[in-house]
Coordinates of C-alpha atoms in Angstrom, one line a residue:
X1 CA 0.0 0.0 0.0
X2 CA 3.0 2.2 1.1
X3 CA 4.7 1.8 -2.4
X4 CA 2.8 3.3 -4.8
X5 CA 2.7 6.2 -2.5
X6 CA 5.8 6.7 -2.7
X7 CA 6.6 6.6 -5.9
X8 CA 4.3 9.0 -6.6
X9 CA 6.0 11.4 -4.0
X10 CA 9.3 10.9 -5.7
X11 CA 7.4 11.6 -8.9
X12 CA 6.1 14.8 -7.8
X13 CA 9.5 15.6 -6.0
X14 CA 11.4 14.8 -9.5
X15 CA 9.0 16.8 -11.3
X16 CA 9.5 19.6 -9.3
X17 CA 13.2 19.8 -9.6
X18 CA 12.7 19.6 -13.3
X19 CA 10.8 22.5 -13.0
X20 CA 13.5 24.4 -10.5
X21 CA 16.5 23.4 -13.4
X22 CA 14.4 24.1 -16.2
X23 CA 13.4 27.5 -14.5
X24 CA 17.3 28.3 -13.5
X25 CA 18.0 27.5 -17.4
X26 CA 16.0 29.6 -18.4
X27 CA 16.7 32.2 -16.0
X28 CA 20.5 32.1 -16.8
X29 CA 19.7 32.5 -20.8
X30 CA 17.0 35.5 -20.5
X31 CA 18.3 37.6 -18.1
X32 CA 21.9 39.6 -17.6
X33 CA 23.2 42.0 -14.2
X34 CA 23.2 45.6 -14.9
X35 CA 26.9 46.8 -15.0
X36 CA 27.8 50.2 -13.1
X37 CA 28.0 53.4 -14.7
X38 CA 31.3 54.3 -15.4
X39 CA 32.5 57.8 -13.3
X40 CA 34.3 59.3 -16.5
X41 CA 35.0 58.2 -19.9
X42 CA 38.7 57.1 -20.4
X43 CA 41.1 59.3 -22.6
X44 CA 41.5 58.2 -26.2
X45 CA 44.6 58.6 -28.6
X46 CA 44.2 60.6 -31.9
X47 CA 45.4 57.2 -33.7
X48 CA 42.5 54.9 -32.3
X49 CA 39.7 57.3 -32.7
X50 CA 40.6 57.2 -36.6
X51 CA 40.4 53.6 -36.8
X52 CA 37.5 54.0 -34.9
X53 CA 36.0 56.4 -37.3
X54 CA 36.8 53.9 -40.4
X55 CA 34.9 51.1 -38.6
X56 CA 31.7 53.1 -38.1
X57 CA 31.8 53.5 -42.3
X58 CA 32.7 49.9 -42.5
X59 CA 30.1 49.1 -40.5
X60 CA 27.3 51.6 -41.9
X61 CA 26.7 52.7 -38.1
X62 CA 25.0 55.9 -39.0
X63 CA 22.9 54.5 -41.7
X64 CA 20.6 52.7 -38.6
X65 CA 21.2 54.9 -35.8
X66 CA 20.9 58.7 -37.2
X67 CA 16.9 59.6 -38.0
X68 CA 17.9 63.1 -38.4
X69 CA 21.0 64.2 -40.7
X70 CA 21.7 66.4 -38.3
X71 CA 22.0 64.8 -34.8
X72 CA 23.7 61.8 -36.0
X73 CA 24.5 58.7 -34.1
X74 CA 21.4 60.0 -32.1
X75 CA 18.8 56.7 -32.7
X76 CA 15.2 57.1 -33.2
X77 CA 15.4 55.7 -36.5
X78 CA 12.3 53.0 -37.0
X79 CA 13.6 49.6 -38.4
X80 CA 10.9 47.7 -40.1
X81 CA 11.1 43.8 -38.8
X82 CA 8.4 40.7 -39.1
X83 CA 8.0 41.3 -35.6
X84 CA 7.4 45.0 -35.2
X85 CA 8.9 48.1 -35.3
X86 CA 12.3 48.2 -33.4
X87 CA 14.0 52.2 -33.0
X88 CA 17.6 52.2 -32.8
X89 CA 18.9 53.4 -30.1
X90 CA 21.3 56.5 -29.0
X91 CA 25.2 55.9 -29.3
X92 CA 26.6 59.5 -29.1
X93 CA 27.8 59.5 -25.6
X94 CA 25.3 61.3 -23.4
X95 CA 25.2 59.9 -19.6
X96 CA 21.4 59.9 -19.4
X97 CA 20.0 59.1 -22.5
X98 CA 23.1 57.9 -24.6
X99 CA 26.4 55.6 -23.9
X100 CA 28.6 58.1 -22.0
X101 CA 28.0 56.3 -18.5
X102 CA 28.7 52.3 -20.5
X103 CA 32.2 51.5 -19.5
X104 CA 34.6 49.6 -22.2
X105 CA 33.3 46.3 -20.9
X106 CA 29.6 47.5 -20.8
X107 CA 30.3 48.6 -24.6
X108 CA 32.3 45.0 -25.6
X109 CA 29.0 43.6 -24.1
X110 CA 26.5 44.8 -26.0
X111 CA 28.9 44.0 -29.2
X112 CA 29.9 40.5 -28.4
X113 CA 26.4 39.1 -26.5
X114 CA 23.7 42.0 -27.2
X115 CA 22.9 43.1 -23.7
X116 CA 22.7 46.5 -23.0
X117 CA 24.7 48.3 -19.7
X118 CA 21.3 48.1 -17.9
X119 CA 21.4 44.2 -18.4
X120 CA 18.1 44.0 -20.5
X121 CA 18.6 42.2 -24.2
X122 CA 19.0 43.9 -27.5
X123 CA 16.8 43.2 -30.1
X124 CA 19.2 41.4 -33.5
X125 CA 18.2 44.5 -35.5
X126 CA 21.1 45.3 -33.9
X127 CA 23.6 42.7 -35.8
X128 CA 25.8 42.0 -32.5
X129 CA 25.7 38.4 -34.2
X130 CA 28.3 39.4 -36.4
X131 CA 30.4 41.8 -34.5
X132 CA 30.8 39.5 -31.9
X133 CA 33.7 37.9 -34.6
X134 CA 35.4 41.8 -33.9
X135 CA 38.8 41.9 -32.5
X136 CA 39.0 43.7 -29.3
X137 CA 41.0 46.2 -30.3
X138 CA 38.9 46.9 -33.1
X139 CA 36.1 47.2 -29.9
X140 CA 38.3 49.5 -28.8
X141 CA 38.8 51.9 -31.1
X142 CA 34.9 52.4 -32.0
X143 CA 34.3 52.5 -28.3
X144 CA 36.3 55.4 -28.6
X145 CA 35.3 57.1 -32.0
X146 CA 31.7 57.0 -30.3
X147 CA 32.7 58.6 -27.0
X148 CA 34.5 61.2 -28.5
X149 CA 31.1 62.5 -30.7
X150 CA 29.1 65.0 -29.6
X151 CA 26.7 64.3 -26.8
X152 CA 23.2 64.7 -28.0
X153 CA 20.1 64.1 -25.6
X154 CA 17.5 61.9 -27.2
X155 CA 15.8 59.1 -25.3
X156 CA 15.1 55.7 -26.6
X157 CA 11.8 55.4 -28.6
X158 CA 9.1 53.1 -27.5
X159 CA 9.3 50.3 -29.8
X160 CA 6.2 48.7 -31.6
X161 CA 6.5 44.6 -31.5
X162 CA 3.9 42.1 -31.8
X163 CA 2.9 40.0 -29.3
X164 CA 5.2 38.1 -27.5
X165 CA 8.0 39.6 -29.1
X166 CA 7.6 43.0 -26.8
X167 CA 9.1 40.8 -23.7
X168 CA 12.8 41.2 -24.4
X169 CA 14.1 38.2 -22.4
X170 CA 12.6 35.5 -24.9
X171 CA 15.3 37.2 -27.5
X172 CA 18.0 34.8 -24.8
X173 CA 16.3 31.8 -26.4
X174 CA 16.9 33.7 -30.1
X175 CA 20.9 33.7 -28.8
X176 CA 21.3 30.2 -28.1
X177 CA 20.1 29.6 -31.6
X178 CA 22.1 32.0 -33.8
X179 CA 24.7 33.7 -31.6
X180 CA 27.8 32.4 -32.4
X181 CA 30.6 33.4 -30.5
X182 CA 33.2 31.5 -32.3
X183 CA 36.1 34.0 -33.0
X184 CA 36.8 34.8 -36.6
X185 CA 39.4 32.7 -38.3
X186 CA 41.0 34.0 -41.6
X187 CA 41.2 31.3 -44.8
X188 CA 44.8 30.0 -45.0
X189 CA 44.1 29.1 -49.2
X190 CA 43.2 32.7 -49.9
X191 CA 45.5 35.7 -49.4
X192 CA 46.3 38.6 -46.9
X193 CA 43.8 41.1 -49.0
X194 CA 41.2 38.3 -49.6
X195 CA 41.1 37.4 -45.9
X196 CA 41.1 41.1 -44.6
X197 CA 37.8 41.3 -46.9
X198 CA 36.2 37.9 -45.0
X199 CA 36.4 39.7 -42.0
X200 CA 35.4 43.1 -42.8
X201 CA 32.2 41.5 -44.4
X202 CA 31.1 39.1 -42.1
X203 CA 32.2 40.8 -38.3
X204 CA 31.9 44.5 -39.2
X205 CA 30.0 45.3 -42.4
X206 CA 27.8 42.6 -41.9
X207 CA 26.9 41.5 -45.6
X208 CA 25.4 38.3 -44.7
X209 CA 22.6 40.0 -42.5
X210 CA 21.0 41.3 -45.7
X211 CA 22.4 39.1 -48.5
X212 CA 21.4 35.5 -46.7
X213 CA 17.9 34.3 -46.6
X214 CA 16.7 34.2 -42.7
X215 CA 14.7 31.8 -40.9
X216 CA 11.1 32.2 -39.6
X217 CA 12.5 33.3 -37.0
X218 CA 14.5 35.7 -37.7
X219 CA 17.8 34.0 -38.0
X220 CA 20.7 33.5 -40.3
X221 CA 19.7 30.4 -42.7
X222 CA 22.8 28.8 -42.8
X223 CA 22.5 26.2 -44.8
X224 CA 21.9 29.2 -47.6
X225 CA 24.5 31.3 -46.8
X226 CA 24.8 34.4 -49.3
X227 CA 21.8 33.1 -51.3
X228 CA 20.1 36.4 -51.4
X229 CA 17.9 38.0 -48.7
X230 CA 15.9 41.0 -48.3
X231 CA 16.8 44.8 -46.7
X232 CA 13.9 47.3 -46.1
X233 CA 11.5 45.3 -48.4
X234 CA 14.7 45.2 -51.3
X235 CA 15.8 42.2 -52.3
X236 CA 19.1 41.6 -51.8
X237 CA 20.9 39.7 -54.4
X238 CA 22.7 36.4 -53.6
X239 CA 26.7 37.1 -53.5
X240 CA 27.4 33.6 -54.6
X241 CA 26.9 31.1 -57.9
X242 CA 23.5 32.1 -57.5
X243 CA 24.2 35.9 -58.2
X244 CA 21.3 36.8 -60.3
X245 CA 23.6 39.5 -62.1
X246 CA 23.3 39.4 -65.7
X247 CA 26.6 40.0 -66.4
X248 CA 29.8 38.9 -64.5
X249 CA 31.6 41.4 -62.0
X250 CA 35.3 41.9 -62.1
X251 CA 36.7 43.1 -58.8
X252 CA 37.7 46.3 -60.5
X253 CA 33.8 46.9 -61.1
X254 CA 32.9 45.8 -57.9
X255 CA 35.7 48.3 -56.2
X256 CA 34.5 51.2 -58.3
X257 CA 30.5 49.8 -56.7
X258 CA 31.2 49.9 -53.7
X259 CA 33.2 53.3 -53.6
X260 CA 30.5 55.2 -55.8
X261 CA 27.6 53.0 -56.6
X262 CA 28.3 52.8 -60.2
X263 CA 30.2 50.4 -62.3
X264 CA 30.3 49.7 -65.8
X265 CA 27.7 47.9 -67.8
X266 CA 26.0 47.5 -64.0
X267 CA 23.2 49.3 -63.1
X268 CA 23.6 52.0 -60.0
X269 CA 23.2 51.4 -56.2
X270 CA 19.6 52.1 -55.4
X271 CA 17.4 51.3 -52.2
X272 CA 19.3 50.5 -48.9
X273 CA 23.0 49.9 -51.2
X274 CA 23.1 53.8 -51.4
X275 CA 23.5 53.8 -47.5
X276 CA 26.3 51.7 -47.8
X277 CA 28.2 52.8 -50.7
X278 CA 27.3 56.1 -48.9
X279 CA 29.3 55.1 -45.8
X280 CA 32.7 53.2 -48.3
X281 CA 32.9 56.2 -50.0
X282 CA 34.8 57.5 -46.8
X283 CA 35.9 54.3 -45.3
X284 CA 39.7 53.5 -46.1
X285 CA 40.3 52.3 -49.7
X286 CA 42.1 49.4 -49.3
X287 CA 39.5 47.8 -47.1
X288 CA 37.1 49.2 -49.6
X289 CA 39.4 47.0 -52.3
X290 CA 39.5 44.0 -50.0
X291 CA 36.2 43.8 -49.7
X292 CA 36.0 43.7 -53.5
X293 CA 38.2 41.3 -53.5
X294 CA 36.5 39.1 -51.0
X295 CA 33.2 39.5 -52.9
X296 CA 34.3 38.5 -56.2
X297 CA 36.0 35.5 -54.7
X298 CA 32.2 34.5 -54.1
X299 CA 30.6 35.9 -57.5
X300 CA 33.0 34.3 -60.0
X301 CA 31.8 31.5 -58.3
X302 CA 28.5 32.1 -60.8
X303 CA 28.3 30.0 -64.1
X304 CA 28.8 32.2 -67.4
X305 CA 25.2 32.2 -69.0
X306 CA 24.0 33.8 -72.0
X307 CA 21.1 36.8 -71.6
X308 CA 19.8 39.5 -73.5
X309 CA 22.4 41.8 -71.2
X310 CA 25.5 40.8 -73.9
X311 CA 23.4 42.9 -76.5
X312 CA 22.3 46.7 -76.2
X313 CA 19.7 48.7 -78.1
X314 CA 15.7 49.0 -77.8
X315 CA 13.8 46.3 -75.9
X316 CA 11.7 44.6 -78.4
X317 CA 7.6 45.0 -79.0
X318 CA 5.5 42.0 -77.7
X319 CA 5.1 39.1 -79.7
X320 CA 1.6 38.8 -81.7
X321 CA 1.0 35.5 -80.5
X322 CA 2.3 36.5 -77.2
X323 CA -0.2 34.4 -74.4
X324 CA -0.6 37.8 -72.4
X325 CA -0.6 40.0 -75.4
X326 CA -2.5 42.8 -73.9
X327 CA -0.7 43.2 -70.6
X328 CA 2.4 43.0 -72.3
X329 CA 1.4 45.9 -75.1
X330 CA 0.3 47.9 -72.1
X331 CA 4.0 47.7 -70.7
X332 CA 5.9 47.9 -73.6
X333 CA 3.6 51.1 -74.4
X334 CA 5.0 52.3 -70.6
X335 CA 8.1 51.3 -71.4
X336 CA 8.6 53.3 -74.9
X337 CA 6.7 56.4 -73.4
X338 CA 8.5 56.9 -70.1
X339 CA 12.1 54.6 -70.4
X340 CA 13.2 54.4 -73.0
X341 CA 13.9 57.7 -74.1
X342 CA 16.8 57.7 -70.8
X343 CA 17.7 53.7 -71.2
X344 CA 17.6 53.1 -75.3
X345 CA 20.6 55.7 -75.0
X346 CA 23.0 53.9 -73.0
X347 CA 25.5 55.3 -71.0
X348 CA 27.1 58.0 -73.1
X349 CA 28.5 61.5 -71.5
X350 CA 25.0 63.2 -72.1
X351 CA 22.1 64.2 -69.8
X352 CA 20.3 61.2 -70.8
X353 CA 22.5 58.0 -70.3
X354 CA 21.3 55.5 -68.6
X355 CA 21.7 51.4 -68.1
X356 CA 19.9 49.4 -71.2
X357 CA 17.6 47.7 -69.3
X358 CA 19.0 44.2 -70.2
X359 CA 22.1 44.6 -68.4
X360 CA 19.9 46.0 -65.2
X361 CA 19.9 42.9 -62.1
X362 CA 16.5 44.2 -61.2
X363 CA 15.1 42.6 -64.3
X364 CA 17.2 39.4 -63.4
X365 CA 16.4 39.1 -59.2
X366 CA 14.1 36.3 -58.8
X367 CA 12.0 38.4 -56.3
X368 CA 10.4 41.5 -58.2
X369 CA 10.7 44.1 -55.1
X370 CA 13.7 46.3 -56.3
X371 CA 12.1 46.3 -59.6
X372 CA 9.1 48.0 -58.3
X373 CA 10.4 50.1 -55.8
X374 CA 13.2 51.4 -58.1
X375 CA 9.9 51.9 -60.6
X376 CA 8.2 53.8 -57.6
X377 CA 10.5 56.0 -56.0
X378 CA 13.4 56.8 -58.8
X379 CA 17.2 57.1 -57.6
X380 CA 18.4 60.3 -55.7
X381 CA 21.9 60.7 -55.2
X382 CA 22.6 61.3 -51.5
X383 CA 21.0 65.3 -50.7
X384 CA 23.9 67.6 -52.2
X385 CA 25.8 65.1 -54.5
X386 CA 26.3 64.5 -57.7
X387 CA 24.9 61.3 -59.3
X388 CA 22.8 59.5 -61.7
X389 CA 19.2 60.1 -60.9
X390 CA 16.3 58.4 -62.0
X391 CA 12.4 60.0 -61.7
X392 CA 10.4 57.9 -59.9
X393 CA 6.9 57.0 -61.7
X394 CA 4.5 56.2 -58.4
X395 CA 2.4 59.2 -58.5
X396 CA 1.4 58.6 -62.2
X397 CA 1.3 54.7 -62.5
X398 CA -1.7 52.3 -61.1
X399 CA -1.0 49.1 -59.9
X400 CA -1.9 47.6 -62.9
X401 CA 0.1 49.6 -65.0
X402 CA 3.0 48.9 -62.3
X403 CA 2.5 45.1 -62.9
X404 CA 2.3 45.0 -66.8
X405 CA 5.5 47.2 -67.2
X406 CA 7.3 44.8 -64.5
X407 CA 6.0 42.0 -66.8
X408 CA 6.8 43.3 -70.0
X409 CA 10.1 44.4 -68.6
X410 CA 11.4 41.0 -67.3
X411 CA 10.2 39.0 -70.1
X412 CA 11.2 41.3 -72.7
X413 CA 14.1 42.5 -71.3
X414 CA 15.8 39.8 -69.1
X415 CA 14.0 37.0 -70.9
X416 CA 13.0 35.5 -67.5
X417 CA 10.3 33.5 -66.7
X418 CA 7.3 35.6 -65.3
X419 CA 7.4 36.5 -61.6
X420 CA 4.9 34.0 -59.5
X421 CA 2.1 36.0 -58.0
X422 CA 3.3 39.7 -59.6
X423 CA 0.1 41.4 -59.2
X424 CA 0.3 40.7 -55.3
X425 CA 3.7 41.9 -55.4
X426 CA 3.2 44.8 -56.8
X427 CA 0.7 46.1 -54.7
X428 CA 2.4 44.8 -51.6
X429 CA 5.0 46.8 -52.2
X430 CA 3.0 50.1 -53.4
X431 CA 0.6 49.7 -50.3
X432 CA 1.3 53.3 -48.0

């Protein structure tokens, strides 16, 4: 009589120090100790506050964390995610509402593990799964770059997540499944300039975060690394043999790319790629050139193929027996009245040179996105530069006049299939 009693005390005894371990587990990977405020910020040396400086362009810092051109490194600026809206924060180094009271180690912190000096979890907007592969001393020296900008006071804006994803300490559960703290290791086949590339473009400039596919969660897919991915509803072509890119890249094109956004016979930077080329424009050349160089390593990797992008001159009239004969007339009639007069130029020195469409890697992507935005909204040089600019055609176009020249435009001019599901692309994207 006695026995089965007791085993059902031990039962209830063992499932209660299940729940006491599983409890501590989970306390230990959700929550982190506030570290103290440090008195006053250490001195910096000119030296390290320059390398600091070229990280921050490495790393497009100010592209997420400056809404307003003119407080910059201030935060505010709203970051679009599956789960919400998440603000970036402020880094300029105000004690109350910026970093000026996080210490070195606070600061490594929130770079290597994502936990802010207060001990509560940063959201992986913030891509401290890739600069935790940063050298300390590289740390260092944009610990100090920061703390020697100009204090600005703006306080952290609420943030706008869907439910559960507004309780921080489930993101702990997102870092035991993606945060990798495995320390960068260069490539002993490639060479010094190739390997200085790897690293810049996986711990600092953090290409992957926009160039890989993620998971439903929100993670790195791994298993598709470079593949393509998406950036502020731009798709983000794949860096690997699956480059979409209808012509091959030499690293002296991709070099020129990446300082100034254009290259020849490739069409301009547009959507969130201005930021960065924005940001390598002032970063240090020959990191600029070994990124180039780390990038083609991974493009050449792409099969030659033959498209309409080896040839130049007017895109074509439909086909009369074409099955979608109508929606492609209405498209090519788009096309000839509103491109063509720019793109059926090509680029020559004149006011009207611009990118026969072949050769443009919207037409080629194998998501339609860019297409449409770049369709919608034109491409502005950065305010006060000089640059190829491109009207953009929202205000006049419907959504069904978007969709037939997007059609017309990949079949006739990249000689693609036809986008699944283009008509919910479109107005997806066009949607306010």
């Amino acid at each position: 009589m006695n026995r089965p009693r007791r085993r059902r005390h031990i039962g209830w005894w063992l499932l209660l120090a299940a729940i006491v371990v599983l409890t501590g587990i989970a306390f230990s990977i959700m929550w982190r100790p506030a570290l103290a405020p440090q008195a006053t910020p250490p001195s910096f040396d000119q030296a390290r506050i320059e390398r600091g400086a070229n990280l921050a362009n490495l790393g497009m810092c100010a592209s997420c964390h400056t809404a307003d051109l003119s407080r910059p490194f201030a935060g505010g600026k709203p970051m679009e995610t599956p789960f919400g809206t998440v603000h970036s924060t402020n880094i300029t180094p105000d004690r109350d509402t910026g970093i000026g009271a996080w210490s070195p180690e606070a600061f490594t912190r929130s770079m290597r593990e994502g936990v802010s000096r207060d001990g509560h979890l940063l959201y992986p907007a913030f891509p401290y799964n890739h600069y935790v592969r940063m050298t300390q001393d590289d740390i260092d020296d944009l610990y100090a770059y920061f703390m020697t900008r100009p204090a600005i006071a703006a306080p952290a804006r609420d943030n706008a997540m869907t439910f559960p994803f507004g309780f921080r300490p489930l993101v702990g559960f997102w870092n035991v499944l993606y945060l990798d703290d495995a320390p960068w290791r260069p490539d002993p086949r490639q060479s010094a300039e190739w390997n200085r590339g790897a690293y810049l473009a996986d711990a600092v400039a953090h290409c992957a975060a926009c160039h890989t596919p993620r998971t439903k969660l929100g993670g790195p897919d791994l298993k598709r690394q470079l593949d393509g991915g998406e950036a502020e509803d731009w798709y983000a072509p794949a860096l690997n043999r699956h480059s979409p890119s209808p012509l091959p890249w030499t690293r002296e094109a991709l070099q020129a790319y990446l300082r100034t956004g254009m290259a020849e016979d490739h069409a301009v930077a547009g959507g969130p790629m201005q930021d960065v080329v924005m940001h390598l424009a002032q970063a240090d050349a020959g990191d600029v050139a070994a990124l180039a160089a780390w990038t083609h390593g991974h493009l050449s990797q792409a099969p030659a193929r033959t498209t309409p992008a080896q040839q130049d001159g007017p895109l074509p009239q439909p086909a009369a027996d074409d099955p979608e004969l109508p929606r492609m007339r209405l498209g090519y009639e788009l096309y000839a009245n509103s491109c063509a007069r720019c793109h059926d130029v090509g680029r020559a020195p004149s006011s009207g040179a611009a990118l026969p469409l072949q050769k443009a890697i919207a037409l080629y992507d194998p998501d339609p996105r860019s297409l449409i935005h770049i369709v919608d909204s034109g491409i502005l040089p950065p305010d006060g530069e000089a640059g190829r600019w491109m009207p953009g055609f929202k205000a006049i176009l419907t959504d069904e006049q978007a969709g037939a020249l997007a059609a017309y435009l990949r079949k006739y001019g990249a000689g693609q299939p036809a986008w699944p599901e283009l008509d919910e692309q479109v107005s997806k994207a066009r949607a306010p």
